[in-house]
mmCIF file of C-alpha atoms in Angstrom:
data_model
loop_
_atom_site.group_PDB
_atom_site.id
_atom_site.type_symbol
_atom_site.label_atom_id
_atom_site.label_comp_id
_atom_site.label_asym_id
_atom_site.label_seq_id
_atom_site.Cartn_x
_atom_site.Cartn_y
_atom_site.Cartn_z
ATOM 1 C CA GLN N 15 0.000 0.000 0.000
ATOM 2 C CA LYS N 16 1.315 3.407 -0.931
ATOM 3 C CA GLU N 17 1.862 5.678 2.063
ATOM 4 C CA VAL N 18 -0.263 8.482 0.589
ATOM 5 C CA GLU N 19 -3.347 7.883 -1.556
ATOM 6 C CA GLN N 20 -5.025 10.588 -3.618
ATOM 7 C CA ASP N 21 -7.731 10.262 -6.260
ATOM 8 C CA PRO N 22 -6.233 11.555 -9.543
ATOM 9 C CA GLY N 23 -9.575 12.744 -10.924
ATOM 10 C CA PRO N 24 -10.062 14.583 -13.185
ATOM 11 C CA LEU N 25 -12.578 16.619 -11.234
ATOM 12 C CA SER N 26 -14.701 19.089 -13.198
ATOM 13 C CA VAL N 27 -16.883 21.677 -11.432
ATOM 14 C CA PRO N 28 -18.729 24.851 -12.490
ATOM 15 C CA GLU N 29 -17.417 28.230 -11.450
ATOM 16 C CA GLY N 30 -18.564 29.175 -7.947
ATOM 17 C CA ALA N 31 -18.825 25.593 -6.684
ATOM 18 C CA ILE N 32 -17.246 24.326 -3.486
ATOM 19 C CA VAL N 33 -14.453 21.875 -4.234
ATOM 20 C CA SER N 34 -13.398 19.102 -1.875
ATOM 21 C CA LEU N 35 -10.047 17.374 -2.352
ATOM 22 C CA ASN N 36 -8.870 14.530 -0.135
ATOM 23 C CA CYS N 37 -5.947 12.293 0.734
ATOM 24 C CA THR N 38 -5.573 9.298 2.989
ATOM 25 C CA TYR N 39 -2.347 8.019 4.459
ATOM 26 C CA SER N 40 -1.047 5.007 6.322
ATOM 27 C CA ASN N 41 1.951 6.299 8.308
ATOM 28 C CA SER N 42 0.756 7.461 11.719
ATOM 29 C CA ALA N 43 4.091 9.255 12.265
ATOM 30 C CA PHE N 44 3.235 12.005 9.754
ATOM 31 C CA GLN N 45 2.979 15.328 11.571
ATOM 32 C CA TYR N 46 3.295 17.987 8.881
ATOM 33 C CA PHE N 47 0.670 18.269 6.144
ATOM 34 C CA MET N 48 0.755 20.428 3.049
ATOM 35 C CA TRP N 49 -1.273 21.171 -0.031
ATOM 36 C CA TYR N 50 0.421 22.349 -3.186
ATOM 37 C CA ARG N 51 -1.070 23.672 -6.418
ATOM 38 C CA GLN N 52 0.731 22.924 -9.657
ATOM 39 C CA TYR N 53 -0.002 24.539 -12.984
ATOM 40 C CA SER N 54 1.090 22.820 -16.166
ATOM 41 C CA ARG N 55 4.884 22.961 -16.676
ATOM 42 C CA LYS N 56 5.463 24.834 -13.417
ATOM 43 C CA GLY N 57 6.731 23.820 -10.005
ATOM 44 C CA PRO N 58 4.343 23.114 -7.116
ATOM 45 C CA GLU N 59 3.266 26.201 -5.192
ATOM 46 C CA LEU N 60 2.566 25.909 -1.472
ATOM 47 C CA LEU N 61 -1.097 26.620 -0.636
ATOM 48 C CA MET N 62 -1.587 25.399 2.914
ATOM 49 C CA TYR N 63 0.628 24.072 5.703
ATOM 50 C CA THR N 64 -0.675 22.427 8.862
ATOM 51 C CA TYR N 65 1.055 20.886 11.815
ATOM 52 C CA SER N 66 -0.783 17.971 13.458
ATOM 53 C CA SER N 67 -4.600 17.877 13.552
ATOM 54 C CA GLY N 68 -7.129 20.645 13.089
ATOM 55 C CA ASN N 69 -8.385 23.190 10.591
ATOM 56 C CA LYS N 70 -6.682 26.106 8.921
ATOM 57 C CA GLU N 71 -8.311 28.747 6.775
ATOM 58 C CA ASP N 72 -6.712 31.149 4.294
ATOM 59 C CA GLY N 73 -9.068 33.152 2.136
ATOM 60 C CA ARG N 74 -11.095 30.754 -0.023
ATOM 61 C CA PHE N 75 -9.040 27.755 1.090
ATOM 62 C CA THR N 76 -9.576 25.551 4.167
ATOM 63 C CA ALA N 77 -7.348 22.643 5.106
ATOM 64 C CA GLN N 78 -8.468 19.951 7.526
ATOM 65 C CA VAL N 79 -6.402 17.215 9.152
ATOM 66 C CA ASP N 80 -7.952 14.259 10.979
ATOM 67 C CA LYS N 81 -5.065 12.212 12.334
ATOM 68 C CA SER N 82 -7.364 9.664 13.987
ATOM 69 C CA SER N 83 -8.757 8.755 10.557
ATOM 70 C CA LYS N 84 -5.493 9.439 8.688
ATOM 71 C CA TYR N 85 -7.394 11.736 6.346
ATOM 72 C CA ILE N 86 -6.720 15.252 5.113
ATOM 73 C CA SER N 87 -8.895 17.571 3.041
ATOM 74 C CA LEU N 88 -8.653 20.820 1.132
ATOM 75 C CA PHE N 89 -11.814 22.844 0.483
ATOM 76 C CA ILE N 90 -11.963 25.603 -2.108
ATOM 77 C CA ARG N 91 -14.918 27.980 -1.819
ATOM 78 C CA ASP N 92 -16.260 30.047 -4.721
ATOM 79 C CA SER N 93 -14.016 28.212 -7.178
ATOM 80 C CA GLN N 94 -12.638 30.198 -10.119
ATOM 81 C CA PRO N 95 -11.355 29.124 -13.543
ATOM 82 C CA SER N 96 -7.900 30.207 -12.352
ATOM 83 C CA ASP N 97 -8.100 27.423 -9.742
ATOM 84 C CA SER N 98 -7.839 24.879 -12.578
ATOM 85 C CA ALA N 99 -4.634 23.006 -11.796
ATOM 86 C CA THR N 100 -3.325 19.824 -10.223
ATOM 87 C CA TYR N 101 -3.508 19.725 -6.424
ATOM 88 C CA LEU N 102 -0.911 17.690 -4.562
ATOM 89 C CA CYS N 103 -1.132 16.652 -0.950
ATOM 90 C CA ALA N 104 2.153 16.076 0.869
ATOM 91 C CA MET N 105 3.143 15.075 4.342
ATOM 92 C CA SER N 106 6.270 14.428 6.358
ATOM 93 C CA ALA N 107 7.690 13.237 9.624
ATOM 94 C CA ARG N 108 11.124 13.189 11.157
ATOM 95 C CA SER N 109 12.872 10.208 9.591
ATOM 96 C CA ASN N 110 16.210 9.004 8.241
ATOM 97 C CA SER N 111 15.631 11.230 5.204
ATOM 98 C CA GLY N 112 15.152 14.330 7.327
ATOM 99 C CA TYR N 113 11.748 15.783 6.558
ATOM 100 C CA ALA N 114 11.438 14.570 2.968
ATOM 101 C CA LEU N 115 7.929 14.902 1.660
ATOM 102 C CA ASN N 116 5.648 12.012 0.753
ATOM 103 C CA PHE N 117 3.325 13.061 -2.037
ATOM 104 C CA GLY N 118 -0.005 11.917 -3.324
ATOM 105 C CA LYS N 119 -0.230 11.518 -7.092
ATOM 106 C CA GLY N 120 -2.227 14.734 -7.434
ATOM 107 C CA THR N 121 -5.843 15.526 -8.342
ATOM 108 C CA SER N 122 -6.502 17.351 -11.593
ATOM 109 C CA LEU N 123 -9.183 20.057 -11.160
ATOM 110 C CA LEU N 124 -11.011 21.890 -13.944
ATOM 111 C CA VAL N 125 -13.281 24.830 -13.076
ATOM 112 C CA THR N 126 -15.501 25.722 -16.014
ATOM 113 C CA PRO N 127 -16.902 29.256 -16.527
ATOM 114 C CA ASP E 218 12.885 38.414 -4.386
ATOM 115 C CA GLY E 219 13.973 35.185 -2.718
ATOM 116 C CA GLY E 220 13.389 31.947 -4.509
ATOM 117 C CA ILE E 221 14.684 28.839 -6.199
ATOM 118 C CA THR E 222 16.055 29.007 -9.726
ATOM 119 C CA GLN E 223 16.333 25.928 -11.878
ATOM 120 C CA SER E 224 18.072 25.908 -15.229
ATOM 121 C CA PRO E 225 17.774 25.135 -18.001
ATOM 122 C CA LYS E 226 14.010 24.954 -18.424
ATOM 123 C CA TYR E 227 14.341 22.320 -21.180
ATOM 124 C CA LEU E 228 17.251 19.923 -21.712
ATOM 125 C CA PHE E 229 17.941 17.216 -24.254
ATOM 126 C CA ARG E 230 20.273 14.309 -23.672
ATOM 127 C CA LYS E 231 21.975 12.120 -26.234
ATOM 128 C CA GLU E 232 22.607 8.433 -25.625
ATOM 129 C CA GLY E 233 25.628 7.871 -23.375
ATOM 130 C CA GLN E 234 25.797 11.494 -22.298
ATOM 131 C CA ASN E 235 25.825 12.906 -18.764
ATOM 132 C CA VAL E 236 23.854 16.110 -18.204
ATOM 133 C CA THR E 237 23.744 18.441 -15.203
ATOM 134 C CA LEU E 238 20.688 20.294 -13.950
ATOM 135 C CA SER E 239 21.265 23.447 -11.945
ATOM 136 C CA CYS E 240 19.428 24.460 -8.757
ATOM 137 C CA GLU E 241 20.224 27.691 -6.891
ATOM 138 C CA GLN E 242 18.372 29.178 -3.913
ATOM 139 C CA ASN E 243 18.728 32.512 -2.129
ATOM 140 C CA LEU E 244 16.354 31.699 0.719
ATOM 141 C CA ASN E 245 19.172 30.767 3.126
ATOM 142 C CA HIS E 246 17.590 27.336 3.478
ATOM 143 C CA ASP E 247 19.598 24.502 4.990
ATOM 144 C CA ALA E 248 18.042 21.520 3.230
ATOM 145 C CA MET E 249 17.663 20.922 -0.491
ATOM 146 C CA TYR E 250 15.937 18.123 -2.397
ATOM 147 C CA TRP E 251 15.656 16.731 -5.900
ATOM 148 C CA TYR E 252 12.434 15.078 -7.067
ATOM 149 C CA ARG E 253 11.442 13.430 -10.281
ATOM 150 C CA GLN E 254 7.873 13.782 -11.574
ATOM 151 C CA ASP E 255 6.412 11.375 -14.104
ATOM 152 C CA PRO E 256 2.827 11.462 -15.390
ATOM 153 C CA GLY E 257 0.518 9.580 -13.048
ATOM 154 C CA GLN E 258 3.268 8.809 -10.524
ATOM 155 C CA GLY E 259 3.554 11.903 -8.389
ATOM 156 C CA LEU E 260 6.895 13.175 -7.097
ATOM 157 C CA ARG E 261 9.645 10.744 -6.122
ATOM 158 C CA LEU E 262 12.723 11.663 -4.093
ATOM 159 C CA ILE E 263 16.084 11.282 -5.847
ATOM 160 C CA TYR E 264 18.604 12.882 -3.450
ATOM 161 C CA TYR E 265 18.540 15.270 -0.536
ATOM 162 C CA SER E 266 21.037 17.322 1.430
ATOM 163 C CA GLN E 267 20.523 18.704 4.903
ATOM 164 C CA ILE E 268 23.836 20.559 5.195
ATOM 165 C CA VAL E 269 26.749 21.575 3.001
ATOM 166 C CA ASN E 270 29.102 18.747 1.961
ATOM 167 C CA ASP E 271 26.574 16.098 2.966
ATOM 168 C CA PHE E 272 23.858 14.396 0.924
ATOM 169 C CA GLN E 273 21.828 11.212 1.049
ATOM 170 C CA LYS E 274 20.154 8.930 -1.487
ATOM 171 C CA GLY E 275 16.412 9.036 -1.810
ATOM 172 C CA ASP E 276 14.069 6.393 -3.170
ATOM 173 C CA ILE E 277 15.294 6.424 -6.795
ATOM 174 C CA ALA E 278 18.971 7.503 -6.698
ATOM 175 C CA GLU E 279 20.336 4.976 -9.202
ATOM 176 C CA GLY E 280 21.744 6.710 -12.290
ATOM 177 C CA TYR E 281 21.951 10.124 -10.596
ATOM 178 C CA SER E 282 24.619 12.015 -8.679
ATOM 179 C CA VAL E 283 24.708 15.292 -6.737
ATOM 180 C CA SER E 284 27.074 17.635 -4.929
ATOM 181 C CA ARG E 285 26.578 20.261 -2.227
ATOM 182 C CA GLU E 286 29.668 22.452 -2.095
ATOM 183 C CA LYS E 287 27.767 25.639 -1.297
ATOM 184 C CA LYS E 288 24.632 26.229 0.762
ATOM 185 C CA GLU E 289 22.943 27.931 -2.192
ATOM 186 C CA SER E 290 23.597 25.291 -4.834
ATOM 187 C CA PHE E 291 22.595 21.641 -5.305
ATOM 188 C CA PRO E 292 23.256 20.465 -8.900
ATOM 189 C CA LEU E 293 21.944 17.117 -10.137
ATOM 190 C CA THR E 294 23.790 15.055 -12.754
ATOM 191 C CA VAL E 295 21.788 12.558 -14.769
ATOM 192 C CA THR E 296 24.322 9.958 -15.853
ATOM 193 C CA SER E 297 24.287 7.592 -18.813
ATOM 194 C CA ALA E 298 23.437 4.824 -16.307
ATOM 195 C CA GLN E 299 19.932 6.282 -15.945
ATOM 196 C CA LYS E 300 18.131 4.374 -18.677
ATOM 197 C CA ASN E 301 14.830 6.216 -18.496
ATOM 198 C CA PRO E 302 15.720 9.855 -17.801
ATOM 199 C CA THR E 303 12.788 11.514 -19.571
ATOM 200 C CA ALA E 304 10.885 13.318 -16.811
ATOM 201 C CA PHE E 305 10.202 16.646 -15.115
ATOM 202 C CA TYR E 306 12.851 17.341 -12.448
ATOM 203 C CA LEU E 307 12.029 19.536 -9.481
ATOM 204 C CA CYS E 308 14.355 21.052 -6.909
ATOM 205 C CA ALA E 309 13.083 22.131 -3.491
ATOM 206 C CA SER E 310 14.488 23.686 -0.348
ATOM 207 C CA THR E 311 13.432 24.186 3.250
ATOM 208 C CA LEU E 312 14.713 25.550 6.537
ATOM 209 C CA ASN E 313 14.275 21.938 7.718
ATOM 210 C CA ARG E 314 12.686 20.897 11.004
ATOM 211 C CA GLY E 315 9.362 20.174 9.324
ATOM 212 C CA GLN E 316 8.984 23.500 7.548
ATOM 213 C CA PRO E 317 7.278 23.336 4.137
ATOM 214 C CA GLN E 318 9.415 22.898 1.061
ATOM 215 C CA HIS E 319 9.502 25.517 -1.671
ATOM 216 C CA PHE E 320 9.972 24.461 -5.270
ATOM 217 C CA GLY E 321 11.632 25.777 -8.379
ATOM 218 C CA ASP E 322 9.879 25.728 -11.742
ATOM 219 C CA GLY E 323 11.538 22.542 -12.886
ATOM 220 C CA THR E 324 13.637 21.235 -15.772
ATOM 221 C CA ARG E 325 12.081 19.035 -18.419
ATOM 222 C CA LEU E 326 14.605 16.470 -19.659
ATOM 223 C CA SER E 327 14.086 14.551 -22.874
ATOM 224 C CA ILE E 328 16.090 12.018 -24.878
ATOM 225 C CA LEU E 329 17.266 12.921 -28.379
#
């Protein structure tokens, strides 16, 4: 079983919809959780960073971490066509490789006008 | 502006040739990482370095080599031993201690 599972989509929603993106993981040692957005032919851009469990909100974006269920979510409110991108979840823990990130495969999102 | 610069943006390799991808950061970050991204496979760790003059193999280090002579620089060499080098290569850096990694805009390597 891969350590981080993420549905690759694609996910298509109309402009203004609420988008829900999710990842599950198997390693209970993960403490740091991130969401990145990646546009085509660009590097991943950090959207949200959370330590341990709980919620974090930043503008239209909300990240949730449920360590008891080993499940993390990213919600996008009032989605815009400019949100069309691939969304990568990533997580890390102190290990022999420092804090190297473990990534999901990414979910492709298309927001249609 | 602080950031991570990867060059070149596109690179072509001939059979039997070694090529080097550049990664420079001016964020004063301690740790630097190289990832490979293939369609449908996510990002996989090639090498990482937590301090100058020290680096460690990641999950897919075979056919690659790195150096870390300066804090700001972490070049990756794709050697002729890497039989399937076509991919998007991403460099990242972090202050370490669990802080999020920041990425460059990648180098796309193809075989001629």
